Coordinates of C-alpha atoms in Angstrom, one line a residue:
X1 CA 1.2 -29.7 40.3
X2 CA 1.7 -26.2 37.7
X3 CA 4.8 -28.6 36.0
X4 CA 2.1 -31.7 35.8
X5 CA -0.9 -29.2 34.2
X6 CA 1.6 -28.3 32.0
X7 CA 3.2 -31.5 30.8
X8 CA -0.7 -32.4 30.6
X9 CA -1.1 -29.7 28.0
X10 CA 1.6 -30.0 26.2
X11 CA 1.3 -33.6 25.9
X12 CA -2.0 -32.8 24.4
X13 CA -0.8 -30.0 21.9
X14 CA 1.7 -32.5 20.4
X15 CA -1.3 -35.5 20.1
X16 CA -3.4 -33.3 18.1
X17 CA -0.8 -31.8 15.8
X18 CA 0.3 -35.4 15.1
X19 CA -3.2 -36.3 14.5
X20 CA -4.1 -33.8 12.2
X21 CA -0.7 -33.9 10.0
X22 CA -1.8 -37.7 10.0
X23 CA -4.9 -37.0 8.5
X24 CA -3.9 -34.5 5.8
X25 CA -1.2 -36.6 5.1
X26 CA -3.8 -39.7 4.1
X27 CA -5.9 -37.3 2.4
X28 CA -2.9 -37.0 -0.1
X29 CA -4.1 -41.0 -1.3
X30 CA -7.5 -40.3 -2.4
X31 CA -6.7 -36.6 -4.2
X32 CA -3.7 -37.7 -5.9
X33 CA -6.6 -41.4 -7.2
X34 CA -9.2 -39.0 -8.0
X35 CA -7.1 -36.2 -10.0
X36 CA -5.3 -39.9 -11.8
X37 CA -9.0 -41.1 -12.5
X38 CA -9.6 -38.2 -14.0
X39 CA -6.8 -37.2 -15.6
X40 CA -7.5 -41.1 -17.5
X41 CA -10.9 -40.3 -18.4
X42 CA -10.5 -36.8 -19.9
X43 CA -7.7 -38.2 -22.1
X44 CA -9.6 -41.0 -23.5
X45 CA -12.8 -39.0 -23.4
X46 CA -12.5 -38.4 -27.2
X47 CA -10.9 -42.1 -28.0
X48 CA -7.3 -44.2 -28.2
X49 CA -4.2 -41.8 -27.9
X50 CA -2.6 -43.1 -30.7
X51 CA -5.6 -41.8 -33.6
X52 CA -5.8 -38.9 -31.7
X53 CA -2.0 -38.3 -32.5
X54 CA -1.2 -39.9 -35.5
X55 CA -4.6 -40.4 -37.5
X56 CA -4.6 -39.4 -41.1
X57 CA -1.1 -40.1 -41.2
X58 CA -0.9 -43.8 -40.7
X59 CA -2.6 -46.0 -43.1
X60 CA -6.1 -47.8 -41.5
X61 CA -3.5 -50.8 -40.9
X62 CA 0.0 -49.5 -39.6
X63 CA -2.9 -47.4 -37.8
X64 CA -4.7 -51.1 -36.4
X65 CA -1.4 -52.4 -35.9
X66 CA -0.2 -49.1 -33.6
X67 CA -3.4 -48.9 -31.5
X68 CA -2.9 -53.2 -30.9
X69 CA 0.9 -52.8 -29.7
X70 CA 0.1 -50.3 -27.5
X71 CA -2.8 -52.5 -26.0
X72 CA -5.5 -49.8 -26.6
X73 CA -8.0 -51.8 -27.8
X74 CA -8.0 -53.6 -24.5
X75 CA -11.4 -52.8 -22.1
X76 CA -11.3 -49.3 -20.6
X77 CA -10.6 -51.0 -17.6
X78 CA -8.2 -53.0 -18.2
X79 CA -6.1 -50.1 -19.7
X80 CA -6.9 -48.4 -16.9
X81 CA -5.7 -51.1 -14.1
X82 CA -2.6 -51.2 -16.7
X83 CA -2.1 -47.0 -16.0
X84 CA -3.0 -46.8 -12.4
X85 CA 0.2 -49.8 -12.0
X86 CA 2.5 -47.8 -14.3
X87 CA 1.9 -44.8 -12.3
X88 CA 2.5 -46.3 -9.4
X89 CA 5.4 -48.1 -9.8
X90 CA 6.5 -44.1 -11.4
X91 CA 6.0 -45.5 -15.6
X92 CA 4.2 -43.1 -17.4
X93 CA 4.3 -44.8 -19.9
X94 CA 6.3 -44.1 -24.4
X95 CA 5.6 -40.6 -25.7
X96 CA 3.9 -40.8 -29.1
X97 CA 5.4 -37.9 -30.8
X98 CA 9.1 -38.5 -30.0
X99 CA 8.5 -41.7 -28.5
X100 CA 10.8 -41.2 -25.2
X101 CA 9.7 -42.7 -22.1
X102 CA 7.1 -39.7 -20.8
X103 CA 9.3 -40.0 -16.9
X104 CA 12.3 -39.1 -19.2
X105 CA 11.0 -35.4 -20.1
X106 CA 10.0 -34.8 -16.6
X107 CA 12.8 -35.4 -14.8
X108 CA 14.8 -33.4 -17.8
X109 CA 12.2 -30.3 -18.2
X110 CA 11.3 -30.7 -14.7
X111 CA 14.2 -28.3 -12.5
X112 CA 13.3 -25.7 -15.6
X113 CA 9.5 -25.3 -14.1
X114 CA 10.5 -25.7 -10.8
X115 CA 12.9 -23.1 -10.7
X116 CA 10.6 -20.5 -11.9
X117 CA 8.3 -20.9 -9.7
X118 CA 11.1 -20.7 -7.0
X119 CA 11.9 -17.5 -8.9
X120 CA 8.0 -16.5 -9.3
X121 CA 7.2 -16.9 -5.2
X122 CA 10.1 -15.4 -4.4
X123 CA 9.0 -12.2 -6.0
X124 CA 5.4 -12.9 -4.9
X125 CA 6.7 -12.1 -1.4
X126 CA 9.1 -9.1 -2.3
X127 CA 6.3 -7.7 -4.0
X128 CA 2.8 -8.5 -1.9
X129 CA 4.3 -8.4 1.9
X130 CA 6.1 -5.1 1.7
X131 CA 3.3 -3.9 -0.1
X132 CA 0.7 -5.0 2.2
X133 CA 1.8 -3.5 4.7
X134 CA 2.6 0.3 3.6
X135 CA -1.1 -0.5 2.0
X136 CA -2.1 -1.2 6.0
X137 CA -0.4 2.0 7.1
X138 CA -2.2 4.6 4.7
X139 CA -5.3 3.0 5.2
X140 CA -8.3 4.4 3.3
X141 CA -5.5 7.2 1.8
X142 CA -3.8 7.6 -1.4
X143 CA -1.4 5.3 -1.7
X144 CA -3.4 2.7 -0.2
X145 CA -6.4 3.4 -3.2
X146 CA -3.2 3.3 -5.4
X147 CA -1.5 -0.2 -4.2
X148 CA -5.3 -2.3 -4.5
X149 CA -6.0 -0.7 -7.9
X150 CA -2.3 -1.9 -8.5
X151 CA -2.9 -5.9 -6.5
X152 CA -6.3 -6.0 -8.8
X153 CA -4.5 -5.0 -12.1
X154 CA -1.7 -7.7 -10.6
X155 CA -3.9 -11.0 -10.4
X156 CA -6.5 -10.0 -13.3
X157 CA -3.7 -9.6 -16.0
X158 CA -3.4 -12.5 -18.1
X159 CA 0.3 -14.3 -17.7
X160 CA 0.7 -14.3 -21.0
X161 CA 0.1 -10.7 -21.9
X162 CA 1.6 -9.3 -18.6
X163 CA 5.1 -11.6 -20.2
X164 CA 4.4 -10.3 -23.4
X165 CA 4.4 -6.2 -22.1
X166 CA 7.5 -6.8 -19.8
X167 CA 9.1 -8.6 -23.3
X168 CA 8.3 -5.4 -25.4
X169 CA 9.1 -2.3 -23.0
X170 CA 11.8 -3.9 -20.7
X171 CA 13.5 -6.5 -24.2
X172 CA 12.3 -4.5 -27.2
X173 CA 12.5 -0.7 -26.0
X174 CA 14.9 -0.6 -23.2
X175 CA 17.1 -3.7 -24.3
X176 CA 17.5 -4.2 -20.6
X177 CA 17.0 -8.1 -20.6
X178 CA 17.0 -11.1 -23.0
X179 CA 13.8 -11.9 -25.2
X180 CA 13.9 -15.5 -23.8
X181 CA 15.6 -18.4 -23.2
X182 CA 17.0 -19.3 -19.8
X183 CA 20.8 -18.7 -20.6
X184 CA 22.9 -17.4 -23.7
X185 CA 25.1 -19.5 -25.5
X186 CA 28.4 -18.3 -24.0
X187 CA 26.4 -19.2 -20.7
X188 CA 25.6 -22.7 -22.0
X189 CA 29.5 -23.0 -23.2
X190 CA 30.9 -21.9 -19.6
X191 CA 28.1 -24.5 -18.2
X192 CA 29.3 -26.9 -20.7
X193 CA 32.7 -27.0 -19.2
X194 CA 32.3 -26.6 -15.7
X195 CA 30.5 -29.9 -16.3
X196 CA 27.0 -28.7 -13.9
X197 CA 24.2 -29.9 -15.9
X198 CA 21.5 -30.3 -12.7
X199 CA 18.8 -28.7 -14.5
X200 CA 18.5 -26.2 -11.8
X201 CA 20.9 -23.3 -14.3
X202 CA 21.2 -20.9 -11.3
X203 CA 22.5 -23.9 -9.1
X204 CA 25.0 -24.8 -11.6
X205 CA 25.9 -20.8 -12.4
X206 CA 27.0 -20.4 -8.8
X207 CA 29.0 -23.8 -9.4
X208 CA 31.1 -22.4 -12.4
X209 CA 32.2 -19.5 -9.9
X210 CA 32.1 -16.6 -12.9
X211 CA 29.8 -14.0 -11.7
X212 CA 29.1 -13.6 -15.4
X213 CA 27.4 -16.4 -16.0
X214 CA 25.1 -16.0 -12.4
X215 CA 24.2 -12.7 -14.0
X216 CA 23.1 -14.4 -17.6
X217 CA 21.5 -16.6 -15.9
X218 CA 19.2 -14.0 -13.2
X219 CA 18.4 -12.0 -16.3
X220 CA 17.0 -14.0 -18.4
X221 CA 15.1 -15.1 -14.9
X222 CA 14.2 -11.4 -14.3
X223 CA 11.4 -11.3 -17.1
X224 CA 9.3 -14.2 -17.0
X225 CA 9.8 -14.7 -13.0
X226 CA 8.3 -11.3 -12.3
X227 CA 5.4 -12.1 -15.0
X228 CA 4.2 -14.9 -13.2
X229 CA 5.1 -13.4 -9.6
X230 CA 2.8 -10.9 -9.8
X231 CA 0.0 -13.0 -10.3
X232 CA 0.6 -14.5 -6.7
X233 CA 1.5 -10.7 -5.3
X234 CA -1.3 -9.2 -5.9
X235 CA -3.1 -11.6 -3.6
X236 CA -0.5 -11.4 -1.4
X237 CA -1.0 -7.4 -0.9
X238 CA -4.5 -7.7 -0.5
X239 CA -4.3 -10.4 1.5
X240 CA -1.6 -8.6 3.8
X241 CA -2.9 -5.3 4.2
X242 CA -6.5 -6.6 5.7
X243 CA -5.2 -9.7 8.3
X244 CA -2.8 -6.5 9.6
X245 CA -5.9 -4.1 9.6
X246 CA -7.2 -6.5 11.3
X247 CA -4.2 -6.9 13.8
X248 CA -3.7 -3.7 14.2
X249 CA -6.9 -3.3 16.1
X250 CA -6.4 -6.2 18.7
X251 CA -6.5 -5.5 21.9
X252 CA -2.3 -6.0 22.6
X253 CA -1.3 -3.3 19.3
X254 CA -3.8 -1.4 21.1
X255 CA -1.6 -1.5 24.5
X256 CA 1.6 -1.1 22.7
X257 CA -0.5 2.2 21.0
X258 CA -1.5 3.2 24.3
X259 CA 2.4 3.0 26.0
X260 CA 3.7 5.6 22.8
X261 CA 4.8 3.0 20.5
X262 CA 5.0 4.7 16.9
X263 CA 2.4 3.8 14.4
X264 CA 5.1 2.9 11.5
X265 CA 6.5 0.6 14.9
X266 CA 3.2 -0.8 15.3
X267 CA 3.4 -2.1 11.7
X268 CA 7.2 -3.3 11.1
X269 CA 7.2 -5.1 14.3
X270 CA 3.7 -5.7 16.5
X271 CA 1.6 -6.3 13.2
X272 CA 3.1 -8.3 10.6
X273 CA 4.0 -11.6 11.6
X274 CA -0.1 -12.8 12.6
X275 CA -1.2 -11.0 9.3
X276 CA 1.0 -13.5 7.5
X277 CA -0.2 -16.0 8.8
X278 CA -3.0 -15.9 6.2
X279 CA -0.5 -15.7 3.2
X280 CA 1.4 -19.2 4.4
X281 CA -1.8 -21.0 4.4
X282 CA -3.1 -19.4 0.7
X283 CA 0.3 -20.3 -0.5
X284 CA 0.0 -24.0 -1.0
X285 CA -3.7 -22.8 -2.9
X286 CA -1.5 -20.5 -5.2
X287 CA 0.9 -23.1 -6.2
X288 CA -2.0 -24.4 -8.6
X289 CA -2.0 -21.3 -10.1
X290 CA 1.9 -20.4 -10.4
X291 CA 1.9 -24.2 -12.7
X292 CA -0.8 -23.1 -14.5
X293 CA 0.1 -19.8 -15.4
X294 CA 4.4 -21.8 -15.8
X295 CA 3.1 -23.2 -19.4
X296 CA 2.0 -19.6 -20.7
X297 CA 4.9 -18.5 -18.9
X298 CA 7.3 -21.0 -20.7
X299 CA 5.9 -20.5 -23.8
X300 CA 6.3 -16.8 -24.0
X301 CA 9.5 -16.3 -22.8
X302 CA 10.7 -19.6 -24.8
X303 CA 11.6 -20.9 -20.8
X304 CA 11.8 -25.2 -21.5
X305 CA 10.0 -26.4 -18.5
X306 CA 7.2 -28.6 -18.4
X307 CA 4.9 -26.2 -19.4
X308 CA 6.5 -25.2 -22.4
X309 CA 6.5 -29.4 -22.9
X310 CA 2.8 -29.7 -22.5
X311 CA 2.0 -26.8 -24.7
X312 CA 4.5 -28.9 -27.7
X313 CA 2.6 -32.0 -26.8
X314 CA -1.1 -31.0 -26.9
X315 CA 0.1 -29.0 -30.7
X316 CA 1.0 -32.7 -31.0
X317 CA -1.9 -34.0 -30.1
X318 CA 0.2 -36.4 -27.8
X319 CA -2.6 -37.9 -24.9
X320 CA 0.5 -39.7 -23.0
X321 CA 2.7 -37.2 -22.4
X322 CA -0.2 -34.7 -21.7
X323 CA -1.7 -36.8 -19.0
X324 CA 1.8 -37.4 -17.4
X325 CA 2.9 -34.0 -16.9
X326 CA -0.4 -33.1 -15.9
X327 CA -0.8 -36.0 -13.3
X328 CA 2.8 -35.4 -12.3
X329 CA 1.7 -31.4 -11.4
X330 CA -1.5 -32.9 -9.5
X331 CA 0.3 -34.6 -7.1
X332 CA 3.1 -32.1 -6.8
X333 CA 0.2 -29.1 -5.8
X334 CA -1.3 -31.9 -3.6
X335 CA 2.2 -32.6 -1.9
X336 CA 3.4 -28.8 -1.0
X337 CA -0.9 -28.1 -0.2
X338 CA 0.1 -31.0 2.7
X339 CA 3.5 -29.1 3.8
X340 CA 1.9 -25.6 4.0
X341 CA -0.8 -27.2 6.3
X342 CA 1.9 -28.7 8.4
X343 CA 3.1 -25.4 8.6
X344 CA 0.4 -23.6 8.8
X345 CA -0.2 -25.6 12.0
X346 CA 3.4 -25.5 13.3
X347 CA 2.6 -21.3 12.7
X348 CA -1.1 -21.2 14.5
X349 CA -2.1 -23.7 16.9
X350 CA -5.6 -23.1 16.1
X351 CA -5.1 -24.3 13.3
X352 CA -5.2 -27.9 14.8
X353 CA -8.3 -28.4 15.9

């Protein structure tokens, strides 16, 4: 009887998880559709992309010829349908300023942005989680007050300003880290010798087997990763602190405390795991902030990723390229949120119901 009941409960939990994952996955479709439509409408609000990018540099006849060749003189619904069909085929059109397939731009520079975002998440976790635990442990005392102030400063300071301050202190004044770029010229030469060109320079540096090249890559990544990671580290610190304080007041922690377990042991062994559940949930929402922050961070440090290219195309008023990059970033955010929701459902069964 007991085995039957356990099996039934396990089957029910499994079906609930399956339904939850399926629903969350299906929600990606309308989310992406709405995002693509919104970006298309906003990009067309100022007129056709050819006029926006090349207006004033071509004669009226040349401009009309380019507009007709690109199909921007057709009804807006026809343009929308063709664009939507192209997106689902993986075709985002051709850039106007440099006449390249947008997909080529995405594949060439996308790895750099993903690499920077990965570094930033690592910085956020390394700083946010331990300091959140320390803040909870010293609740309402001086270390707690100091860390809360630092957390507020971390997520309230604009990313580009944090980047400029870090460059000024650690690159210009102290000379500890490079000012800009992803790798030095000598490092690029070593990568070419090793025929390593995956787009992820850290992986390529590891493939060379030269610790100096790996160190070169990490030294270039330190400041931009810190500038971008501080934004999320402040959020993580406050979340971990708040939830750990709540966890420290639960019955199972009180029971451990009554058995004589030290307060530091309660924090490091009993309370920190439940406090991480909200961090996992919020991590998905932080991806959007990281991608937005990547535009400013990459521009500040000349980190040639999608954010840097997006700023370049915005200055050139190349709305075809801008449209493609923004749509891909939006899709990445939607998919990441789905994956985070799935992880949260595995960690916390309450999420499934």
